[in-house]
Tab-separated table of C-alpha atoms in Angstrom:
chain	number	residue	atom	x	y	z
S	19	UNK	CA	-54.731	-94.714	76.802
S	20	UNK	CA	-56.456	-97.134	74.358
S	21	UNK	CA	-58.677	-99.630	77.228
S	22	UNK	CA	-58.504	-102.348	74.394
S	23	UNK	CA	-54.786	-102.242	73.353
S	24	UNK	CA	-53.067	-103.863	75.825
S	25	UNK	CA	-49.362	-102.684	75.190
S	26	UNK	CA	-51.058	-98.896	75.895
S	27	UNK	CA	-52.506	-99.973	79.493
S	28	UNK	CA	-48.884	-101.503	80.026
S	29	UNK	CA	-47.248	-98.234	79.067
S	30	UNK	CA	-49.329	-95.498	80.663
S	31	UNK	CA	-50.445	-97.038	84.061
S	32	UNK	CA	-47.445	-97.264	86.831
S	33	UNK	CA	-45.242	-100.494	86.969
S	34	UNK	CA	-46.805	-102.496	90.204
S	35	UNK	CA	-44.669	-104.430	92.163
S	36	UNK	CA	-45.617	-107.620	90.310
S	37	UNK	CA	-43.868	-105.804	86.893
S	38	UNK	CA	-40.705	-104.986	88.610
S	39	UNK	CA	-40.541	-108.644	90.025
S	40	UNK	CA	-40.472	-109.891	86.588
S	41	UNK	CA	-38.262	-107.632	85.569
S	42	UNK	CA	-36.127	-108.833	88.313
S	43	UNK	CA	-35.965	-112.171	86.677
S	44	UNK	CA	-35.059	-110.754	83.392
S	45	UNK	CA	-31.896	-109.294	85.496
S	46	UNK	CA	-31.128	-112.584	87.225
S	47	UNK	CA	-31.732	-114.612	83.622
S	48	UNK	CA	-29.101	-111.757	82.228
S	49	UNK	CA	-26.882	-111.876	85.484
S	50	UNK	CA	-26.607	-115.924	84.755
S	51	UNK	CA	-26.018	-115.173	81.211
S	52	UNK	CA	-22.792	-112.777	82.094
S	53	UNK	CA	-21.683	-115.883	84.075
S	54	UNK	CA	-21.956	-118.762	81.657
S	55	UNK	CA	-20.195	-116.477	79.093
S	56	UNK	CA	-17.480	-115.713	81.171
S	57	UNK	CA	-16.973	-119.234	82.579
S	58	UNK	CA	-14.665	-120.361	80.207
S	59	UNK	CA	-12.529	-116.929	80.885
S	60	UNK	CA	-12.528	-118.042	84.081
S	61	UNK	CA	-11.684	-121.380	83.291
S	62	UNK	CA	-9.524	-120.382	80.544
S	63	UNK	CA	-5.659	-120.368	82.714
S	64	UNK	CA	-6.630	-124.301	83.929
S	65	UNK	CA	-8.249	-125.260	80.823
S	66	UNK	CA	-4.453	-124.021	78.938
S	67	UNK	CA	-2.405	-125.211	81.545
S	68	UNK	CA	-4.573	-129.001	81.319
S	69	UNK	CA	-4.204	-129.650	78.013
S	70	UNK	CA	-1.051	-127.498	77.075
S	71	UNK	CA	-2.847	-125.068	74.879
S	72	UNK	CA	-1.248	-121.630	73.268
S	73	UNK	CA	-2.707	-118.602	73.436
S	74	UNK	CA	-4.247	-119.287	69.899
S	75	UNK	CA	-5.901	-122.553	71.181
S	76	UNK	CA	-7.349	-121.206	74.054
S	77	UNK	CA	-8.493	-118.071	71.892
S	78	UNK	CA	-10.265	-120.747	70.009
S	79	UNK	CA	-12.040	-122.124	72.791
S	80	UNK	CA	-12.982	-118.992	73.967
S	81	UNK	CA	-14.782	-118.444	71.085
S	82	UNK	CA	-16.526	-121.221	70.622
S	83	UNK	CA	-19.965	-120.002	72.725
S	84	UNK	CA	-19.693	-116.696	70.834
S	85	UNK	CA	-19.907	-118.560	67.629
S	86	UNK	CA	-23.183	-120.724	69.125
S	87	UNK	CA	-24.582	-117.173	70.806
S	88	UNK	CA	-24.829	-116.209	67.336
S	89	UNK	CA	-26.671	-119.073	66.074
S	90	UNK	CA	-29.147	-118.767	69.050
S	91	UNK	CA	-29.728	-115.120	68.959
S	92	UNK	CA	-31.349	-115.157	65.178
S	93	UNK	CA	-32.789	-118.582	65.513
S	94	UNK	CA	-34.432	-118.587	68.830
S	95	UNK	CA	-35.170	-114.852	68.184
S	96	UNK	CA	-37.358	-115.467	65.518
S	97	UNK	CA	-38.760	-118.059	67.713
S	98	UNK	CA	-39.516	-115.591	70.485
S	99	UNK	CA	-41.112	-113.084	68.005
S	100	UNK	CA	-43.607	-116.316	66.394
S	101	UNK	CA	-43.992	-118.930	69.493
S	102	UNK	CA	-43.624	-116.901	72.325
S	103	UNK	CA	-40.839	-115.491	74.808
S	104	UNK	CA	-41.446	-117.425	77.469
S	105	UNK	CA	-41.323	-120.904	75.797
S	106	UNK	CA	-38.309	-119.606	74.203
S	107	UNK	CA	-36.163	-118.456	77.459
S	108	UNK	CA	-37.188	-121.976	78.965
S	109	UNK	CA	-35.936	-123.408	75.949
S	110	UNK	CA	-32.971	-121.634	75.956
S	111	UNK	CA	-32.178	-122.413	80.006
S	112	UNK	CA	-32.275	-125.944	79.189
S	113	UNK	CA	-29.765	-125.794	76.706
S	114	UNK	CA	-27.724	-123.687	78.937
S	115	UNK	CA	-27.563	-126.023	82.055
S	116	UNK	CA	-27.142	-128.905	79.445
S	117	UNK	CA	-24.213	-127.607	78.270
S	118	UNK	CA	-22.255	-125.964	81.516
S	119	UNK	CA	-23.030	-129.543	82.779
S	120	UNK	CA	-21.540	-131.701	80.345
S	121	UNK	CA	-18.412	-129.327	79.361
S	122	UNK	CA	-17.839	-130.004	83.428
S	123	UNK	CA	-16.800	-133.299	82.316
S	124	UNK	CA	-15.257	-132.225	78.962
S	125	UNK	CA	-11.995	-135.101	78.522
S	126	UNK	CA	-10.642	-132.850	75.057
S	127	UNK	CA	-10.293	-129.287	74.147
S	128	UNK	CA	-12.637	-130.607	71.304
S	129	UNK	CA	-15.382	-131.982	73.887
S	130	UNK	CA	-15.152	-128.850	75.629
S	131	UNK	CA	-15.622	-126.646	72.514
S	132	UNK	CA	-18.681	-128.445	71.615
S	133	UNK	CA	-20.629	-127.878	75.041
S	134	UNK	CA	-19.108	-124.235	74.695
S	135	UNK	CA	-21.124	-123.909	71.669
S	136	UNK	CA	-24.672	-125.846	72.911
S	137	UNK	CA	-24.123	-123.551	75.559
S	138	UNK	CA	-23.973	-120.382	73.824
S	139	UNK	CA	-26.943	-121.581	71.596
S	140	UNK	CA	-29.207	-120.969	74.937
S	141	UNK	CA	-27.200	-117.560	75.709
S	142	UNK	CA	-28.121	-115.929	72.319
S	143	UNK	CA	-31.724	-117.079	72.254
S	144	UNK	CA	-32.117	-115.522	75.748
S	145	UNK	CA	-31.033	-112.547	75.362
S	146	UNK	CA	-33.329	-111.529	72.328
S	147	UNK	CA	-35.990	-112.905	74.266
S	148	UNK	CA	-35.350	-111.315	77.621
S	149	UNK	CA	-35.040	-108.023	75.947
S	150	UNK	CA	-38.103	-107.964	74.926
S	151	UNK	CA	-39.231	-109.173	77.632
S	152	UNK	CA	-38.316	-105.647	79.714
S	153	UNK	CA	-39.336	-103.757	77.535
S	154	UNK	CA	-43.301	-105.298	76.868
S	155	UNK	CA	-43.512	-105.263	80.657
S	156	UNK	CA	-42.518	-101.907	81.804
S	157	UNK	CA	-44.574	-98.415	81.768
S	158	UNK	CA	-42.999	-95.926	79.142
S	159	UNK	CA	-41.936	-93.905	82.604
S	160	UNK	CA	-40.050	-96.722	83.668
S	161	UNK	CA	-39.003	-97.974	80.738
S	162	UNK	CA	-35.026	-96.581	80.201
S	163	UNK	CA	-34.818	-97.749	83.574
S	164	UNK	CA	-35.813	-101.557	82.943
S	165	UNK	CA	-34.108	-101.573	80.086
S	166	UNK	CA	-30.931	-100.481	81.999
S	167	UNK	CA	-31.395	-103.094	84.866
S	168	UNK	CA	-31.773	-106.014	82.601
S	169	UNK	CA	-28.229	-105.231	80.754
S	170	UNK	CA	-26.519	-104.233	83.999
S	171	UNK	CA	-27.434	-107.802	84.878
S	172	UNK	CA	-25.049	-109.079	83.092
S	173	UNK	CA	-22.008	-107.871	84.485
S	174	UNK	CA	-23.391	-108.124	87.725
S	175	UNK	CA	-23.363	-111.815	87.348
S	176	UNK	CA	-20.164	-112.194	85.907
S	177	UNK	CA	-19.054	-110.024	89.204
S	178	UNK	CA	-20.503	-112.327	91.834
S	179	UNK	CA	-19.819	-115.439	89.931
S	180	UNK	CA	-16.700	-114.855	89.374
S	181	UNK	CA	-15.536	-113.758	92.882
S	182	UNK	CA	-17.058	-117.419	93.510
S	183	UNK	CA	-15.159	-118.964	91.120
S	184	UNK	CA	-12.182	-117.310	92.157
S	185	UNK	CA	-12.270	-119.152	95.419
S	186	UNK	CA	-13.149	-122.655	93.269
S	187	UNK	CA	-10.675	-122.072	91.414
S	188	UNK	CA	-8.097	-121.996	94.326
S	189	UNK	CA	-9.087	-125.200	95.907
S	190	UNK	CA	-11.600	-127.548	93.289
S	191	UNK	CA	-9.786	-126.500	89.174
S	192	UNK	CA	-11.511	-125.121	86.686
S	193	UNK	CA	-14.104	-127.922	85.875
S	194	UNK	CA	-15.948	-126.633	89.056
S	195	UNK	CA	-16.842	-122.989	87.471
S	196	UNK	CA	-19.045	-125.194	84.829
S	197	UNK	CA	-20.783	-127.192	87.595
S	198	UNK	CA	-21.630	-123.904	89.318
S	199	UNK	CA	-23.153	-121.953	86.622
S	200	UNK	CA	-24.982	-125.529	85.510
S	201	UNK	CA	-26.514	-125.788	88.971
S	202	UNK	CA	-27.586	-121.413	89.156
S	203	UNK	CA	-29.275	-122.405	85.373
S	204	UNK	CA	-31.180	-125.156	86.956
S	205	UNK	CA	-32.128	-122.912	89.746
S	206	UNK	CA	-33.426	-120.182	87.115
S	207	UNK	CA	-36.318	-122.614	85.430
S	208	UNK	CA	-39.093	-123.088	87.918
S	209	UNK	CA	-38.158	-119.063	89.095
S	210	UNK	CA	-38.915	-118.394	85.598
S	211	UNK	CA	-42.108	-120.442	85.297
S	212	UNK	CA	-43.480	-118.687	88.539
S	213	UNK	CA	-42.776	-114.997	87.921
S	214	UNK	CA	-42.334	-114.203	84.095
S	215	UNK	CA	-45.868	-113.624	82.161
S	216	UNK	CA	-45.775	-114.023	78.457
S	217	UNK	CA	-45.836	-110.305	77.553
S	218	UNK	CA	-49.710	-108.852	76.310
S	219	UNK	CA	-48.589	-107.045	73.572
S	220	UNK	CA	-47.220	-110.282	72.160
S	221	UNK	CA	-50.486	-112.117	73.093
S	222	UNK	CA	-52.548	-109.527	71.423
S	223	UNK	CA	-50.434	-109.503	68.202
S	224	UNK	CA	-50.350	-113.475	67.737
S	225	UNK	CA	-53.297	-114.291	69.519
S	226	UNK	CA	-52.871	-117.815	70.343
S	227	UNK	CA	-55.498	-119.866	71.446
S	228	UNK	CA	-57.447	-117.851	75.551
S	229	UNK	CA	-54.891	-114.437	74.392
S	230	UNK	CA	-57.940	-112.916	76.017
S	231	UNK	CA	-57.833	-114.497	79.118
S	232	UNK	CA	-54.129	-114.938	79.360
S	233	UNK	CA	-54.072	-111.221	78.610
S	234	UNK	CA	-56.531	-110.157	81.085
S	235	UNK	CA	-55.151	-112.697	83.896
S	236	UNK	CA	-51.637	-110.704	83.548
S	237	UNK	CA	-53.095	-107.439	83.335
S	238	UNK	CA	-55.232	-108.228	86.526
S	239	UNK	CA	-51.955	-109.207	88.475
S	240	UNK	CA	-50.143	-106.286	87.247
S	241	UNK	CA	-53.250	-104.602	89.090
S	242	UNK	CA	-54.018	-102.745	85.494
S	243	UNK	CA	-57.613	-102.507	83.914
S	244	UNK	CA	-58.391	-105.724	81.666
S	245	UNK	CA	-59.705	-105.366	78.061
S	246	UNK	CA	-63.586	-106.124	76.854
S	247	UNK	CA	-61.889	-106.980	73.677
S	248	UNK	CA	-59.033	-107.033	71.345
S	249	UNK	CA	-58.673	-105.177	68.142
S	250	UNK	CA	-59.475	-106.702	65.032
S	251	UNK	CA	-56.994	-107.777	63.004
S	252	UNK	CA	-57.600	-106.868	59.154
S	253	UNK	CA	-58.028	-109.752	57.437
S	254	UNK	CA	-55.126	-111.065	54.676
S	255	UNK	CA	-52.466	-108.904	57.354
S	256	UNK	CA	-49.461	-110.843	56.635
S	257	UNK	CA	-47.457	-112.432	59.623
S	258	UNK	CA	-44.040	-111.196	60.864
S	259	UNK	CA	-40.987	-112.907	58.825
S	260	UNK	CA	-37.481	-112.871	59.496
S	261	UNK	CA	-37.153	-110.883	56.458
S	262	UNK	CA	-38.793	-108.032	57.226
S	263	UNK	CA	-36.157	-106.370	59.263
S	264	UNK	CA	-34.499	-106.109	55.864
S	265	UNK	CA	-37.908	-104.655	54.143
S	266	UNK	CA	-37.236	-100.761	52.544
S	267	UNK	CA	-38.639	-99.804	56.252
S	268	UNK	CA	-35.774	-101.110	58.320
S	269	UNK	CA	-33.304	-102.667	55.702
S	270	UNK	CA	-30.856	-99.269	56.717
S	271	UNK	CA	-31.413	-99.258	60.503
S	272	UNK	CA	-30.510	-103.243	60.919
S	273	UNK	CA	-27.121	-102.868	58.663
S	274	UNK	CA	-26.506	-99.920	60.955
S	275	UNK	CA	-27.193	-101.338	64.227
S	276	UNK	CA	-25.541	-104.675	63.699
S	277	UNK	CA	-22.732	-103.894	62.026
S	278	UNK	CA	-22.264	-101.447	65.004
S	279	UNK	CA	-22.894	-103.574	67.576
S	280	UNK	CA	-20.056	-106.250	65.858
S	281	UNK	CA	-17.603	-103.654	65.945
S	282	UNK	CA	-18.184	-103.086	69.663
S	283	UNK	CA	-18.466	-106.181	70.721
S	284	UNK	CA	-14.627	-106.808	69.731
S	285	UNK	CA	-13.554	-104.094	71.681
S	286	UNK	CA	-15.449	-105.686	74.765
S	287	UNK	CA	-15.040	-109.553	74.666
S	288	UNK	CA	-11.327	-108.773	74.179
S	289	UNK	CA	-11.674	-107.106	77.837
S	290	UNK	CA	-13.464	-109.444	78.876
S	291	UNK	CA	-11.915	-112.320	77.195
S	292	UNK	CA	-8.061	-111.808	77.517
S	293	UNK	CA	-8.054	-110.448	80.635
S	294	UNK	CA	-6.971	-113.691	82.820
S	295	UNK	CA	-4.841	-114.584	80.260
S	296	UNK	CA	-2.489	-111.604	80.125
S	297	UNK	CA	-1.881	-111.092	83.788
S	298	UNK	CA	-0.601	-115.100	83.994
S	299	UNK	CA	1.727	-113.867	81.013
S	300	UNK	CA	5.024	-112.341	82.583
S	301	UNK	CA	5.955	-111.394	79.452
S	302	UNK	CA	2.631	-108.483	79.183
S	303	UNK	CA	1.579	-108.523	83.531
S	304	UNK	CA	5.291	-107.594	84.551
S	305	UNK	CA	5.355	-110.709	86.647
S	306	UNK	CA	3.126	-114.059	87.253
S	307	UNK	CA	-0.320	-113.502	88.438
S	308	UNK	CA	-2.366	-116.602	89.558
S	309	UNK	CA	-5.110	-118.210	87.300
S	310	UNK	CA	-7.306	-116.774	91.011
S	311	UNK	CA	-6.113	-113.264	90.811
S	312	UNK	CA	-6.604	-113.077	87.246
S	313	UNK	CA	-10.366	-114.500	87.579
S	314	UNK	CA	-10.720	-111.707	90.508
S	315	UNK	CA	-9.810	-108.859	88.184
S	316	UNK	CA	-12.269	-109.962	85.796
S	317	UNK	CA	-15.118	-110.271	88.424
S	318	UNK	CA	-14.469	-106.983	89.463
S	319	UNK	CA	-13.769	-105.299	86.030
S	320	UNK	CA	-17.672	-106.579	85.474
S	321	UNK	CA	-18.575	-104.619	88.690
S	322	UNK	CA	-17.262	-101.682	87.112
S	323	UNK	CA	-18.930	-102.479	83.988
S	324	UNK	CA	-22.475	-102.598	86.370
S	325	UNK	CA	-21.890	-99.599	87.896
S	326	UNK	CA	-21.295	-97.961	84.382
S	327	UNK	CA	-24.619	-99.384	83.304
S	328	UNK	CA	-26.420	-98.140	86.319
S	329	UNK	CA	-24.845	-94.768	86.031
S	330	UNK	CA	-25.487	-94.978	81.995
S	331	UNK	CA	-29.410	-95.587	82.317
S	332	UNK	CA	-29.431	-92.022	83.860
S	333	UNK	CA	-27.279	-90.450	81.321
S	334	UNK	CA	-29.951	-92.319	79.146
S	335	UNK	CA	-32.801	-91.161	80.966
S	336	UNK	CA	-31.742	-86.946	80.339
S	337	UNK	CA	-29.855	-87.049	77.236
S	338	UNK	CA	-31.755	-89.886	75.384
S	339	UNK	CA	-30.185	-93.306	73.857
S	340	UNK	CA	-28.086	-92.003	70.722
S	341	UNK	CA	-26.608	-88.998	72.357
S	342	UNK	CA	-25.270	-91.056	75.320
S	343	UNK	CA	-24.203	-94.075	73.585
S	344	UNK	CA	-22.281	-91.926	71.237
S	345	UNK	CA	-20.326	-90.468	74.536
S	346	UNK	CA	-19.770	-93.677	76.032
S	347	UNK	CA	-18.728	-95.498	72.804
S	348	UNK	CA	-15.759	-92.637	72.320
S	349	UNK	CA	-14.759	-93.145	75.789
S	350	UNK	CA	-14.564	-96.905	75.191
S	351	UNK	CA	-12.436	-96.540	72.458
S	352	UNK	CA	-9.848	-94.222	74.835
S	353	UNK	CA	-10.198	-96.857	77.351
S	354	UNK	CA	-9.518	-99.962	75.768
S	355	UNK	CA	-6.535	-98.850	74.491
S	356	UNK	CA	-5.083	-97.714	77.490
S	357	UNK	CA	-4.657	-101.683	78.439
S	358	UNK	CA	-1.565	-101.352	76.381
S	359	UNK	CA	-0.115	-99.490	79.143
S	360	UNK	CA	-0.213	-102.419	81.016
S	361	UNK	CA	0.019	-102.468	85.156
S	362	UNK	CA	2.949	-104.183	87.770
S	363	UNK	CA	0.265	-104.922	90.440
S	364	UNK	CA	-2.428	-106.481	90.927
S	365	UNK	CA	-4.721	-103.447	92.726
S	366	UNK	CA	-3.135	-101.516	89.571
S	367	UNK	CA	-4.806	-104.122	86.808
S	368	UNK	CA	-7.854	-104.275	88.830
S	369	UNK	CA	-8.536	-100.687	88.573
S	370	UNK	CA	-7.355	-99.676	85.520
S	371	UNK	CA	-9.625	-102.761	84.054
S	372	UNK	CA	-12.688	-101.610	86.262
S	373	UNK	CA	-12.511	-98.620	84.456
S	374	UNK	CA	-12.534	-99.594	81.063
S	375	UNK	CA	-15.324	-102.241	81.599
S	376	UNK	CA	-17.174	-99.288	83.167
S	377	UNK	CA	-17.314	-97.607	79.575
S	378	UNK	CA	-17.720	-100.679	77.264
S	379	UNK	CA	-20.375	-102.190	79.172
S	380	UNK	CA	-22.400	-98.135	79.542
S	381	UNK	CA	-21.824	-98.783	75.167
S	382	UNK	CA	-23.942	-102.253	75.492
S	383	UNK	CA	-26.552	-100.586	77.647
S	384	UNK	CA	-27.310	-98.431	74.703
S	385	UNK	CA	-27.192	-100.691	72.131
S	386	UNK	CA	-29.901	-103.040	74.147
S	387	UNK	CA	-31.805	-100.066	74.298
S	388	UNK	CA	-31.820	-98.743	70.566
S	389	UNK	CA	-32.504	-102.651	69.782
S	390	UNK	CA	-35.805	-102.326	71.308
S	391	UNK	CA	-36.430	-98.920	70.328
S	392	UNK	CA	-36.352	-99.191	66.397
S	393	UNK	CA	-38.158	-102.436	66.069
S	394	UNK	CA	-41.980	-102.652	65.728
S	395	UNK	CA	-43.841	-105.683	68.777
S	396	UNK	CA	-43.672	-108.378	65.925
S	397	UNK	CA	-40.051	-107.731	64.942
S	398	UNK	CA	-38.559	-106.882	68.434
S	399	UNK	CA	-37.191	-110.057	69.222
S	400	UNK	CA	-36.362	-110.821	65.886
S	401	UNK	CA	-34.173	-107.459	65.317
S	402	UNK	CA	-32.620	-107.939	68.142
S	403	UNK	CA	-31.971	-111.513	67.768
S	404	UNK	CA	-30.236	-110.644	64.199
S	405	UNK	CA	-27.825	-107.665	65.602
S	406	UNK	CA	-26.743	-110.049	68.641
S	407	UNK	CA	-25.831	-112.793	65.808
S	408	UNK	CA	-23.901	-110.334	63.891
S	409	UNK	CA	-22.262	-108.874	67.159
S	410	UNK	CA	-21.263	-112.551	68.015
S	411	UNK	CA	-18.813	-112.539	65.033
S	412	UNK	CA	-17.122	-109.383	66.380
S	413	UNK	CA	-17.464	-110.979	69.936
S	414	UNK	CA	-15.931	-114.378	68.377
S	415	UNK	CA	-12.874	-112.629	66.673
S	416	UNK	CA	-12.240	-110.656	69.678
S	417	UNK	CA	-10.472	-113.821	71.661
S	418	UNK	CA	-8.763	-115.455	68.671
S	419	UNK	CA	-7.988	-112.405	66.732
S	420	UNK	CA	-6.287	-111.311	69.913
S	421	UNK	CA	-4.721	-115.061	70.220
S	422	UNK	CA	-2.584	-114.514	67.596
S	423	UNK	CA	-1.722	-110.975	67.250
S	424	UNK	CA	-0.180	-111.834	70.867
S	425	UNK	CA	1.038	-115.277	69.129
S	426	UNK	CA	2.545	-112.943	66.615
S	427	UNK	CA	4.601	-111.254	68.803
S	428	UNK	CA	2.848	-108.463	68.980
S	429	UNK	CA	3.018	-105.916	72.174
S	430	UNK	CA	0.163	-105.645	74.545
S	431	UNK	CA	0.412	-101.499	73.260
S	432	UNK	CA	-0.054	-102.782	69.938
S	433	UNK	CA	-2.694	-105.392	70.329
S	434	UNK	CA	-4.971	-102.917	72.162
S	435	UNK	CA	-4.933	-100.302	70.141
S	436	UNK	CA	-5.906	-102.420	67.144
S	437	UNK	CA	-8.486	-103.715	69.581
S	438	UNK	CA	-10.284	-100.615	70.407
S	439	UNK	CA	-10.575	-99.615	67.000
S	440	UNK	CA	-14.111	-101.474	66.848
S	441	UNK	CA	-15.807	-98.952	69.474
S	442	UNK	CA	-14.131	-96.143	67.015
S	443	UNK	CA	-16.054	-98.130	63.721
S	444	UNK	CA	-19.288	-98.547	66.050
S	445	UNK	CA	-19.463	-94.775	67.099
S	446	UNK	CA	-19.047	-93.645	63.497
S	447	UNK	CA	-21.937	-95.875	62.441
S	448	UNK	CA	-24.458	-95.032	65.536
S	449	UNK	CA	-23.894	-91.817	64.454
S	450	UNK	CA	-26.066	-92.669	61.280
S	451	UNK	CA	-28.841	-94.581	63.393
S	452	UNK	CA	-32.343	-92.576	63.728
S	453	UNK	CA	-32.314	-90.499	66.605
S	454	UNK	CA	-34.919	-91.243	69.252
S	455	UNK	CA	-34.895	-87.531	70.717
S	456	UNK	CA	-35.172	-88.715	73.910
S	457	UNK	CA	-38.373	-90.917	73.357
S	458	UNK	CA	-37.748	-93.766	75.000
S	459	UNK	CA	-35.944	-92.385	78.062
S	460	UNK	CA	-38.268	-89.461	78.542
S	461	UNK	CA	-41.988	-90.433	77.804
């Protein structure tokens, strides 16, 4: 252990209950996340039925905070890795209550589609910055773990939020989901004020003005040893640019990682998407399933989808990152395309989608993971940022690429197995990431 480099106290002392606590928050931050994504899936059978949308319109819509999650992932990304990731993720959960707020009183699909996308603006910034945020705080021990817990959030939100807004649904319409998960955002800024330190190893790189101090006053309530003093920095060391995750060092692994993660992610927001609105279709469900039956699958298809990630940060832990996210991404391709089979009740959709959420979200847990593995402190956030913005255009097409296959006249069979293609394309290219031999999950 190097006692004057704080990322090396952080990795090789034990996590103290203050660590895990903000870690916690990272997992509620990604739990809210999983909700205000999923709102307008929620939403989406009220918000068609409203304004008389097809399935292509309401594709659109659903896109709409994919396409601002990509914006914020690079932008506020890079702002995480040069001004911090805690002024970053309070940035970003201002956005985010700004815009669940105001699309609760959205009079167009147009109105609506531009809160979607102020809203997803604060999603994709938050992520990249709460990644990095589990990973700077936790011991290398613990650190597959964290890493695990903070993506299982996500799903886990979507879960309890959405058995919530299955009951709103029933009694208040769909303009109530956005005023819920406007009012949990709200509740998430002075929790993450209190609890979440700016990370060390950030301090020490940057050193803004008291790193020292700020440093030592975290590492204190951690209950770690503090440092004297912090490694000189050689003078004319040039500062961390966006471009240097495409430098002859990591040019290969961000094309790789991205482009895999894009791939994925339209296997998975079609799940996660489309789900509510083919069970109200008679025409793919077999018969009419409410717009609050359809929500409940989907809440529970994200429980699956947490208990996949649990189970997946032990499968993690023993076989390392690129062996396991290999398995699960072949499994999610099998799975996704058994949706074309279709179900005739409503404990039979609610399984068989449990299932396959269970093996595209264990995919995501990996990918979160080899984010912050192959990036350096200064480009963590700003990696990661990048691959989430490239995923968001897979995550984007997934909704309106599915909109009008189905408009198309396409069969759920068919539509599903052109779906699940992108976890096929995303195994084949982790396959050509570096391996981590078990580094991560195992030191």
């Amino acid at each position: 252990m190097n006692r004057n480099d704080p990322a090396s106290i952080i990795e090789q002392s034990a996590m103290s209950v203050r660590q895990w606590l903000a870690v916690g928050l990272t997992i509620m931050l990604n739990a809210l996340d999983g909700f205000d994504v999923l709102s307008s899936a929620f939403a989406g059978p009220g918000i068609k039925q409203e304004w008389h949308l097809g399935p292509d319109g309401l594709g659109a819509i659903l896109s709409m905070e994919l396409i601002g999650m990509g914006v914020g992932s690079v932008l506020f990304g890079g702002w995480a890795d040069k001004y911090g990731r805690r002024p970053t993720t309070l940035g970003c959960l201002l956005l985010m209550a700004a815009g669940m707020l105001l699309a609760a009183r959205a009079g167009s699909p147009q109105e609506l589609s531009a809160w979607r996308v102020l809203t997803g603006l604060g999603i994709g910034g938050m992520l990249a910055a709460i990644n990095a945020i589990a990973f700077e705080l936790s011991s290398l021990r613990h650190r597959s773990l964290a890493m695990a817990l903070m993506v299982i959030g996500y799903p886990v939100g979507a879960f309890l939020g959405g058995l919530v807004a299955a009951h709103l649904l029933q009694s208040y319409g769909w303009r109530s989901v956005f005023l819920l998960g406007g009012g949990m955002t709200v509740v998430c800024i002075p929790l993450l004020l209190a609890f979440v330190p700016e990370p060390p190893p950030w301090l020490a790189r940057v050193r803004p003005p008291r790193a020292l101090d700020r440093i030592n006053r975290t590492l204190a309530s951690f209950g770690h040893a503090t440092v004297e003093r912090l490694a000189v920095i050689a003078e004319g060391t040039p500062k961390a640019r966006f471009t240097d995750i495409f430098s002859p060092a990591h040019r290969r692994t961000t094309v790789l990682i991205a482009a895999a993660y894009a791939a994925h992610a339209l296997s998975f927001y079609f799940i996660l998407k489309m789900v509510p609105a083919i069970m109200s279709d008679p025409q793919f469900a077999g018969q009419h399933f409410t717009k609050s039956q359809g929500a409940g699958v989907l809440a529970y298809a994200n429980l699956g989808g947490a208990i996949g990630g649990a189970v997946f940060g032990v499968v993690m832990h023993k076989f390392g990152i690129r062996r396991a996210t290999l398995g699960a991404l072949a499994l999610s391709t099998v799975m996704v395309a058994s949706i074309g089979i279709g179900q005739t009740t409503l404990a039979g959709w609610t399984w068989q989608v449990a299932a396959i959420a269970l093996c595209t979200n264990s995919a995501i847990v990996g990918f979160y993971a080899m984010f912050a593995f192959v990036y350096p402190t200064q480009l963590k956030a700003t990696g990661t940022g990048f691959a989430l913005t490239v995923g968001r255009g897979g995550a984007a097409l997934a909704p309106y690429l599915g909109g009008v296959l189905f408009a198309g006249h396409m069969s759920l069979a068919g539509v599903a197995g052109i779906m699940a293609m992108g976890s096929l394309v995303a195994l084949v290219l982790f396959r050509q990431l570096p391996d981590d031999h078990g580094q991560l999950a195992n030191s």
